CSV table of C-alpha atoms in Angstrom, one decimal:
chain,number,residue,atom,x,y,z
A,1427,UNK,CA,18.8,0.6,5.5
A,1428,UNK,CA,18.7,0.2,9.5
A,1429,UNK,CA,15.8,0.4,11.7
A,1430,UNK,CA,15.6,1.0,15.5
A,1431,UNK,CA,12.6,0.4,17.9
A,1432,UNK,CA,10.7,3.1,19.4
A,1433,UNK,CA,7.9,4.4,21.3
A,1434,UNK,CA,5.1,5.8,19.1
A,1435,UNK,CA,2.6,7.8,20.6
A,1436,UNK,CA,-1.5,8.8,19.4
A,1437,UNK,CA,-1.2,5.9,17.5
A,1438,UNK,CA,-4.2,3.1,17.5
A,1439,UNK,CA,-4.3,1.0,20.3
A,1440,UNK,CA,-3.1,-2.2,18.5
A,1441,UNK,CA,0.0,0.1,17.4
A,1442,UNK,CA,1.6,0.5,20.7
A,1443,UNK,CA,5.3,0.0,19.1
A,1444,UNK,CA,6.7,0.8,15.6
A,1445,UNK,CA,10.6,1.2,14.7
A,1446,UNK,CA,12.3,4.1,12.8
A,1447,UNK,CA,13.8,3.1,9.8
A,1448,UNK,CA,16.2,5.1,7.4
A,1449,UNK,CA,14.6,5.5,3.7
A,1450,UNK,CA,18.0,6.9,2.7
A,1451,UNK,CA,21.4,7.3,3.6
A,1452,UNK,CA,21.9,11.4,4.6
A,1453,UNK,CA,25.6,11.1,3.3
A,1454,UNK,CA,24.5,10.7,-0.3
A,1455,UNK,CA,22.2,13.3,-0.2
A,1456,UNK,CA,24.9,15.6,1.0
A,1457,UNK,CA,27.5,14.5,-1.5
A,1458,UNK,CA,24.9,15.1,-4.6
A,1459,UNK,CA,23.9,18.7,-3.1
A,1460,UNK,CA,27.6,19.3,-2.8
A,1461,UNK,CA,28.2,18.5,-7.0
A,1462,UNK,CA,25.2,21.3,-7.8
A,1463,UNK,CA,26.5,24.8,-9.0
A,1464,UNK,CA,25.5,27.8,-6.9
A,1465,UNK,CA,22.7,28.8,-9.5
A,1466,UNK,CA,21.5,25.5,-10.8
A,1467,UNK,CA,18.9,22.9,-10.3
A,1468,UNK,CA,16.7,25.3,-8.1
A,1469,UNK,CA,14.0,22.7,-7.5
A,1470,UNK,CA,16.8,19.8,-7.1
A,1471,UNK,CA,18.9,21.5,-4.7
A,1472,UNK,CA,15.3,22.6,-2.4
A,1473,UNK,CA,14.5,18.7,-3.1
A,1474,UNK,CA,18.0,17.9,-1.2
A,1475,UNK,CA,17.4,20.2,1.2
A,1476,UNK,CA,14.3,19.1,2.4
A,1477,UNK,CA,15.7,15.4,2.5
A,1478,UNK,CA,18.7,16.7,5.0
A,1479,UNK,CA,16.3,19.2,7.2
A,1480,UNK,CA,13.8,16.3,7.3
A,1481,UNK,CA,16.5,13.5,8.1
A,1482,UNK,CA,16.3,9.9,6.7
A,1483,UNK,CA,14.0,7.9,9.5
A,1484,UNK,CA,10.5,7.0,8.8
A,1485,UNK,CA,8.0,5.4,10.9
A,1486,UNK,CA,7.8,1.3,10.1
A,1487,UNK,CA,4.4,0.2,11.4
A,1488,UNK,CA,3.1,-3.1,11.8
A,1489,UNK,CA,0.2,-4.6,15.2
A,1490,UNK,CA,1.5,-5.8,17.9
A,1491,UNK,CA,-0.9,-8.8,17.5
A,1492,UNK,CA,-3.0,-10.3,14.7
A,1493,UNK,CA,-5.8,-7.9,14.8
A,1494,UNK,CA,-9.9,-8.1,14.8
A,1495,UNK,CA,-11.3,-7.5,11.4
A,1496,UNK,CA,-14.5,-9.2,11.8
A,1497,UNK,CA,-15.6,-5.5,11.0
A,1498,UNK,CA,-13.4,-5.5,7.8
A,1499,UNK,CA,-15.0,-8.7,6.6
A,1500,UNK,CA,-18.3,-7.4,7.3
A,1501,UNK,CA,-17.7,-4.5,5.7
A,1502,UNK,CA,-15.8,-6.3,2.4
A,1503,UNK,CA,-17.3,-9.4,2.2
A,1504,UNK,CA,-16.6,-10.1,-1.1
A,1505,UNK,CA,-13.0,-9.5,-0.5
A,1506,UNK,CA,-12.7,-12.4,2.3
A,1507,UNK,CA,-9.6,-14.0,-0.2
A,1508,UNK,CA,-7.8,-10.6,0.1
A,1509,UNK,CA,-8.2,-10.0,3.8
A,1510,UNK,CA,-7.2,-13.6,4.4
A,1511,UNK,CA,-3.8,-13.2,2.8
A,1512,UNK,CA,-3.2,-9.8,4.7
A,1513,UNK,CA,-4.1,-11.9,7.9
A,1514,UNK,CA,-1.7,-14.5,6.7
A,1515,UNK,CA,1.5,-11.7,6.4
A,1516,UNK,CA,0.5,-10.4,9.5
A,1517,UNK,CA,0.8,-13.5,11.3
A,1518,UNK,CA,4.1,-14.1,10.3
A,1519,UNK,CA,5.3,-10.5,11.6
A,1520,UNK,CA,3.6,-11.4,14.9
A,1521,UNK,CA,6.2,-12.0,17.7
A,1522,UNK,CA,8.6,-11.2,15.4
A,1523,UNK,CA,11.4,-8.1,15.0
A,1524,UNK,CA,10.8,-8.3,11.4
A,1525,UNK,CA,8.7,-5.3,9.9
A,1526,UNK,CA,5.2,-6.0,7.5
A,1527,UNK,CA,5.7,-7.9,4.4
A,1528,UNK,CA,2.8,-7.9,2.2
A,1529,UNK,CA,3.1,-9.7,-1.2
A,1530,UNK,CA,2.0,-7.0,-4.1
A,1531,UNK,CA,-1.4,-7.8,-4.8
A,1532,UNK,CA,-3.2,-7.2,-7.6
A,1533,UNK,CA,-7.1,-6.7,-7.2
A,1534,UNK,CA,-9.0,-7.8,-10.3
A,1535,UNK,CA,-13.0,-6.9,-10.7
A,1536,UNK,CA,-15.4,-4.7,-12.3
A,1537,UNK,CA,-15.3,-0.7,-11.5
A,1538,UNK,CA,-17.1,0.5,-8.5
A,1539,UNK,CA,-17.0,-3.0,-6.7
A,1540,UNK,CA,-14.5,-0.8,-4.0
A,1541,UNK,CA,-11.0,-2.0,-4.5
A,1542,UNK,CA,-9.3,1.6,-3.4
A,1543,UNK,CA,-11.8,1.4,-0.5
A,1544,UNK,CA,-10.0,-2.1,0.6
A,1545,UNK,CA,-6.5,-0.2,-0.3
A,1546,UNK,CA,-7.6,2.7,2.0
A,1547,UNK,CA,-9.3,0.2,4.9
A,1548,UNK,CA,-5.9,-1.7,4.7
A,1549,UNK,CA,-4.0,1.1,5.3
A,1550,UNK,CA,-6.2,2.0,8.3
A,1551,UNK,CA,-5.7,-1.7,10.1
A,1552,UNK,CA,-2.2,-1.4,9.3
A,1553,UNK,CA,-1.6,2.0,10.7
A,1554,UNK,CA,0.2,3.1,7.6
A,1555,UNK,CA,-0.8,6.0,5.4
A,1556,UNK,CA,-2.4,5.1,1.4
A,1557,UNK,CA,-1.1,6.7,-1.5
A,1558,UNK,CA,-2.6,6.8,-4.6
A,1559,UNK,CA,-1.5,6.4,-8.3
A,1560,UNK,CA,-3.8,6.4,-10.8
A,1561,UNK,CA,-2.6,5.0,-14.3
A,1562,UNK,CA,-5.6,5.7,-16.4
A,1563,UNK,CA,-4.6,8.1,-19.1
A,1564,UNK,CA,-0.8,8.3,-17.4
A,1565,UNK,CA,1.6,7.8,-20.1
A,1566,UNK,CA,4.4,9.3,-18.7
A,1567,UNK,CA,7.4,6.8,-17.4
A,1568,UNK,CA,8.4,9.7,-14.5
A,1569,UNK,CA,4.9,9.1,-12.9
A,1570,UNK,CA,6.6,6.5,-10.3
A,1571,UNK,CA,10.1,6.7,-10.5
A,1572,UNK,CA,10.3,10.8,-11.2
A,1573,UNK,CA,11.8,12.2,-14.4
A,1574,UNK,CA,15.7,13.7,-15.1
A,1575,UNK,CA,16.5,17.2,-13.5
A,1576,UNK,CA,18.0,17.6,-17.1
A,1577,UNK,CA,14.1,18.3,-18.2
A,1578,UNK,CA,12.2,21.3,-18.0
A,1579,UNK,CA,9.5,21.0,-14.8
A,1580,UNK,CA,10.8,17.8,-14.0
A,1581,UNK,CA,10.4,16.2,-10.3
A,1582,UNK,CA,10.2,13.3,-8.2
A,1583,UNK,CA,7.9,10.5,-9.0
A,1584,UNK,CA,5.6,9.4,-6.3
A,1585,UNK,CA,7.2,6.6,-4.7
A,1586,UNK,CA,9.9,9.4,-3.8
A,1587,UNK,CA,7.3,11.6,-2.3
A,1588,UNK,CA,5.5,9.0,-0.5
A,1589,UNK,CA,8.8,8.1,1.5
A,1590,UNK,CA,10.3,11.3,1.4
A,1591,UNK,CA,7.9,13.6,2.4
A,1592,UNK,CA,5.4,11.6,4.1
A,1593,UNK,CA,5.6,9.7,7.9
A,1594,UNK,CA,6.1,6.2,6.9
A,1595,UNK,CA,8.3,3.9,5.8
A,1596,UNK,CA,5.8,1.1,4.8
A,1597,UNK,CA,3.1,3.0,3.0
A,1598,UNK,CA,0.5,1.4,0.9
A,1599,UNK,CA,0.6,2.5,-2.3
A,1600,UNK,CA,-2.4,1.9,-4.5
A,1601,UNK,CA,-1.8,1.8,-8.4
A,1602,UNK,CA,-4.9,2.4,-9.9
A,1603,UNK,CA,-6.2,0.7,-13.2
A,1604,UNK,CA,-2.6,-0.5,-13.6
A,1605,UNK,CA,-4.2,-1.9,-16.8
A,1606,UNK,CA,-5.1,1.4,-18.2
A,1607,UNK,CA,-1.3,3.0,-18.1
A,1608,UNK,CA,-0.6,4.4,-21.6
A,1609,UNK,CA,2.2,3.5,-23.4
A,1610,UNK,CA,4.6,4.7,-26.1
A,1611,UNK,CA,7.7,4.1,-27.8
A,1612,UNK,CA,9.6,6.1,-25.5
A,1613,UNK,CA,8.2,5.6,-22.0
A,1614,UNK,CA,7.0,2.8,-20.2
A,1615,UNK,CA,4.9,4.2,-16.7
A,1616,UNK,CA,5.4,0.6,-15.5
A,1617,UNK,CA,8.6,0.1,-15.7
A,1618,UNK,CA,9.4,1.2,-12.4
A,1619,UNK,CA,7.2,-1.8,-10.8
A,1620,UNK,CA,9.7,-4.4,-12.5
A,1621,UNK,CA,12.2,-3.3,-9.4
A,1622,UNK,CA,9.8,-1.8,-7.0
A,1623,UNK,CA,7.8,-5.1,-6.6
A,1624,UNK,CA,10.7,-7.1,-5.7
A,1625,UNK,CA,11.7,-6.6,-2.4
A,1626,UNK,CA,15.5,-7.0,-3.4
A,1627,UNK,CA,16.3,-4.1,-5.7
A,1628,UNK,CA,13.4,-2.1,-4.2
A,1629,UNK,CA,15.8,-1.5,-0.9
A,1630,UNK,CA,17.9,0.8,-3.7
A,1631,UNK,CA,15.4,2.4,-5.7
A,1632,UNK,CA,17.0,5.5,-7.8
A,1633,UNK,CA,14.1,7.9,-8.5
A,1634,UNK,CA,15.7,9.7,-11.6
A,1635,UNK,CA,14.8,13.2,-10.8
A,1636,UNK,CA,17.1,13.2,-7.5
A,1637,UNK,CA,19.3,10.3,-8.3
A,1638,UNK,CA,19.6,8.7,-4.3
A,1639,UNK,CA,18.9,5.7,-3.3
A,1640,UNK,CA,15.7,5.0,-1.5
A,1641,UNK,CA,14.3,2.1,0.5
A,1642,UNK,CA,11.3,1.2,-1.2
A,1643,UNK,CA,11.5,-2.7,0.5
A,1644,UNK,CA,8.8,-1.9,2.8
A,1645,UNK,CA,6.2,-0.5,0.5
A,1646,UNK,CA,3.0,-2.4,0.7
A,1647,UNK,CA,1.6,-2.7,-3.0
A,1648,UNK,CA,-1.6,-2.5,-3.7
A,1649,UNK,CA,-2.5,-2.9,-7.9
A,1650,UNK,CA,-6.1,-2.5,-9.0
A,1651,UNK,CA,-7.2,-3.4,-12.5
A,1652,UNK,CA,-10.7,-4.7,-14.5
A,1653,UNK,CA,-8.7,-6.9,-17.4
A,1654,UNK,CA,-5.6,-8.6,-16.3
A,1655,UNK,CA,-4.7,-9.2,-19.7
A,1656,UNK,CA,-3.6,-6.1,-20.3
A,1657,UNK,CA,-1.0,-6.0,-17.5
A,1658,UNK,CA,2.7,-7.4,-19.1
A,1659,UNK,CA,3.0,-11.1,-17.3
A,1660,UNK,CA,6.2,-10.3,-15.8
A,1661,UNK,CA,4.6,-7.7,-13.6
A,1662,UNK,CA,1.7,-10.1,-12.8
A,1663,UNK,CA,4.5,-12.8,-11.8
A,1664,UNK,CA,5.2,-10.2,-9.1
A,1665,UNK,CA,1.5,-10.1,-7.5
A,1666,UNK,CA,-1.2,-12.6,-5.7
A,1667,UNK,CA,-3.8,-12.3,-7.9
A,1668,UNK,CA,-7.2,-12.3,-7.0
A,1669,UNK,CA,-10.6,-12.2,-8.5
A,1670,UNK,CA,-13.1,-9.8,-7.0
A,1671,UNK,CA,-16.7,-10.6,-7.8
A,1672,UNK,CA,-19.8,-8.2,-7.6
A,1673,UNK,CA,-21.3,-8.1,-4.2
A,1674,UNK,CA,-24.2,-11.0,-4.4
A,1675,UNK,CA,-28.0,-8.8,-3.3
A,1676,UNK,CA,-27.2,-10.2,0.6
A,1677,UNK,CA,-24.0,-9.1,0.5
A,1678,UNK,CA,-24.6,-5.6,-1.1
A,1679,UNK,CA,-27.4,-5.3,1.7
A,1680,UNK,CA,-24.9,-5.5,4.6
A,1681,UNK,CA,-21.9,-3.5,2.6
A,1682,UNK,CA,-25.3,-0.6,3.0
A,1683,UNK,CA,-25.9,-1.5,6.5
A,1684,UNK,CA,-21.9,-1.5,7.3
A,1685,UNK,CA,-21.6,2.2,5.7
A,1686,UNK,CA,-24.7,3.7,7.1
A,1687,UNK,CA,-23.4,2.5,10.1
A,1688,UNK,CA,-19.6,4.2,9.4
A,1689,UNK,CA,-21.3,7.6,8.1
A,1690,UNK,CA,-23.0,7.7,11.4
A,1691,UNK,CA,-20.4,6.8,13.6
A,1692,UNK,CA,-17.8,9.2,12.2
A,1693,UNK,CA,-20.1,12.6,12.1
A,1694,UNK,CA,-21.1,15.1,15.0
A,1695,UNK,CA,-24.4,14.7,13.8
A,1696,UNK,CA,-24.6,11.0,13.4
A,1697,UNK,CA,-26.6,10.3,16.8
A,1698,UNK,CA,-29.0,12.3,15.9
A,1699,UNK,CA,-30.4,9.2,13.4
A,1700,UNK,CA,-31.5,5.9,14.1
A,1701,UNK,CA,-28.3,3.0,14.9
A,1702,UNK,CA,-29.8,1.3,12.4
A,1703,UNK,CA,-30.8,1.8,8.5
A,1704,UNK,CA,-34.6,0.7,7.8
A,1705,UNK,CA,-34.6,-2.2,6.1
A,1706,UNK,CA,-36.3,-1.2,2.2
A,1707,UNK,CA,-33.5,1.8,2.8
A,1708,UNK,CA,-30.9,-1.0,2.4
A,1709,UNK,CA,-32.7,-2.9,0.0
A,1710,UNK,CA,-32.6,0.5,-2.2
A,1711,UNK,CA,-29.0,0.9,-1.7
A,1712,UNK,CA,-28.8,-2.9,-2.6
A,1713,UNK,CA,-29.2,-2.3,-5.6
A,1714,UNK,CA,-26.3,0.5,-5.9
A,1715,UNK,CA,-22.3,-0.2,-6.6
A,1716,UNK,CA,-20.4,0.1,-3.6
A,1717,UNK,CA,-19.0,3.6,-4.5
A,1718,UNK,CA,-22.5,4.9,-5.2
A,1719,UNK,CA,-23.5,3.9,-1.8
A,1720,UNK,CA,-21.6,6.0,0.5
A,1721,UNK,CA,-23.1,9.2,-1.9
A,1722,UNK,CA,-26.7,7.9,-1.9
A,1723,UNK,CA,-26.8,7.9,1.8
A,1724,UNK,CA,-25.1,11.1,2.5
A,1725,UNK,CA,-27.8,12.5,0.5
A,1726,UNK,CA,-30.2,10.2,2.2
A,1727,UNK,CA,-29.1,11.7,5.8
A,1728,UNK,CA,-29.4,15.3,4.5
A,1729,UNK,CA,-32.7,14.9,3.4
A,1730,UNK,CA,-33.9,13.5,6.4
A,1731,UNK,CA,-32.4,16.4,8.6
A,1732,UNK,CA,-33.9,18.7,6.3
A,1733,UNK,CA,-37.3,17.1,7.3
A,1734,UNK,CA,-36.6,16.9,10.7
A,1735,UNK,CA,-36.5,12.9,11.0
A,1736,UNK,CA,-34.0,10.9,12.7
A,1737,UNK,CA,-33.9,8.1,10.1
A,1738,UNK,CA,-33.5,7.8,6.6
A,1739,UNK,CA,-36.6,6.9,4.1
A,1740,UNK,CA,-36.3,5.6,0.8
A,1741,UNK,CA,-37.5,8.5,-0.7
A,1742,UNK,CA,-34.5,10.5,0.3
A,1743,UNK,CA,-32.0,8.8,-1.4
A,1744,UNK,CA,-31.1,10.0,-4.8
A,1745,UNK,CA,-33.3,7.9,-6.9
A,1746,UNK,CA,-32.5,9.2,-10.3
A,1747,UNK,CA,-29.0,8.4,-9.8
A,1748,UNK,CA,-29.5,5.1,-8.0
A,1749,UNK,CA,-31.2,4.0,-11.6
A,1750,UNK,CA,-28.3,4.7,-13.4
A,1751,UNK,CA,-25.7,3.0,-11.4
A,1752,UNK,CA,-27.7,-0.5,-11.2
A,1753,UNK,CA,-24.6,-3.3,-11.3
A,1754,UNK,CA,-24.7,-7.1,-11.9
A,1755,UNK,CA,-24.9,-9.2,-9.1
A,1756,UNK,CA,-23.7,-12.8,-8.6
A,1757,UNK,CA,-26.7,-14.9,-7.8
């Protein structure tokens, strides 16, 4: 598929430049909506139609330069081996016409330890948008590569509609406790990924609900899991691999100072509090899984406005709950 450069505007200021690339070819599209009878395949031929009136170029991001991400490490400190290899691909795209190419990764840890919030703070540095597939109780095959028009309420699967329908042409897309996917005799949901992680055959991708070929070689992948050995080894042959441990106590305190600090930062009414969290409010929220974090304090701020205060006590935050999500540690 070809790609041309381009001026992209109201985009972060490290994204001053991205290319257009073509995600599919607008002649095969026309020749398959050309085959359909005049009163068949409704949602097919609206599907074709949408590909024509929408045309085949996507936005193909990458930064002009190797970007800052002391925040990100701040932020995701015990995901420094992750964000070191995404530093690593963007350094080889620096300087370069060559778009993004991030080896499929494949985040291992415990739940709540925030591996779709380092999906979604990826996609952010990137510039790209995140899409998200979650495999847990998923055990149809469609679910990435779509299902036959031939079956009743068929449709695409969602690498289609993340290139077809959305901006980009280098998404990330996040698949979700890959090691949870269901499986039968008849369907296999990861069978897709045996294509669409190799950069290869992912630049023809056939989604089998509209039958074109897609580019899918851009796609950054993104795999999260608790137990790798569930996951078939020729899939894992397709990923880095890494380990993501707990948060040790000092590193759980500053994930709580990094968020109170975001929460803040991106609400109207964030400068109405303190710059800063107190510090037994971040010893509290210590002691919470990443994910529980970000709720704690929103019901922490609330409080505190309620009561008229411009900072957060410990008594606002949602004790009860905060008992009931306690995590291991490492020490």
């Amino acid at each position: 598929m070809e790609s041309r450069s381009t001026a992209l505007t109201a985009t972060p200021i490290h994204l001053p430049v991205a290319s257009m690339r073509s995600v599919y070819q607008t002649q095969d599209v026309e020749r398959k909506l050309a085959k359909l009878q005049s009163k068949e395949h409704e949602q097919l031929r609206s599907t074709y139609e949408r590909m024509l009136e929408r045309g085949p170029e996507r936005f193909q991001v990458k930064p002009s330069g190797i970007p800052e991400m002391a925040t990100l490490y701040q932020m995701l400190p015990n995901f420094t081996e992750a964000l070191d290899d995404v530093r690593r691909h963007v350094a080889l795209s620096h300087n370069s016409p060559d778009g993004l190419e991030v080896t499929p990764m494949l985040l291992l840890g415990p739940p709540g330890i925030g591996k779709t919030h380092f999906a979604r703070k990826l996609a952010e540095l990137l510039g790209t948008g995140m899409n998200l597939v979650p495999m847990s109780s998923m055990t149809a095959g469609w679910l990435l590569s779509g299902a036959s028009s031939q079956w009743k309420g068929a449709k695409p699967g969602k690498v289609f509609e993340a290139l077809v329908d959305g901006q980009y042409a280098n998404p990330v897309l996040v698949v979700d406790e890959i090691d949870k996917a269901g499986t039968d005799a008849q369907y296999d949901p990861l069978g897709a990924l045996y294509s669409l992680l190799e950069h290869d055959t992912a630049q023809n991708f056939v989604d089998e609900f509209a039958e074109v070929a897609i580019d899918a070689s851009q796609v950054i992948w993104i795999t999260t899991a608790n137990d790798e050995r569930a996951i078939p080894e020729p899939i894992l042959n397709r990923m880095n691999v890494f380990s993501i441990p707990a948060p040790t106590p000092e590193q759980a305190r500053q994930i709580a100072g990094q968020l109170y600090a975001g929460i803040r930062g991106e609400h109207g009414w964030g400068p109405q509090f303190q710059p800063e969290a107190q510090a037994d409010v971040l010893d509290t929220l210590a002691e919470l899984a990443p994910r529980e974090m970000r709720r704690a304090l929103m019901t922490g701020f609330g409080n505190a406005r309620l009561d008229g205060r411009d900072h957060v006590r410990v008594d606002d935050l949602p004790r009860p709950a905060a008992a009931k999500s306690r995590m291991g540690f490492v020490h």
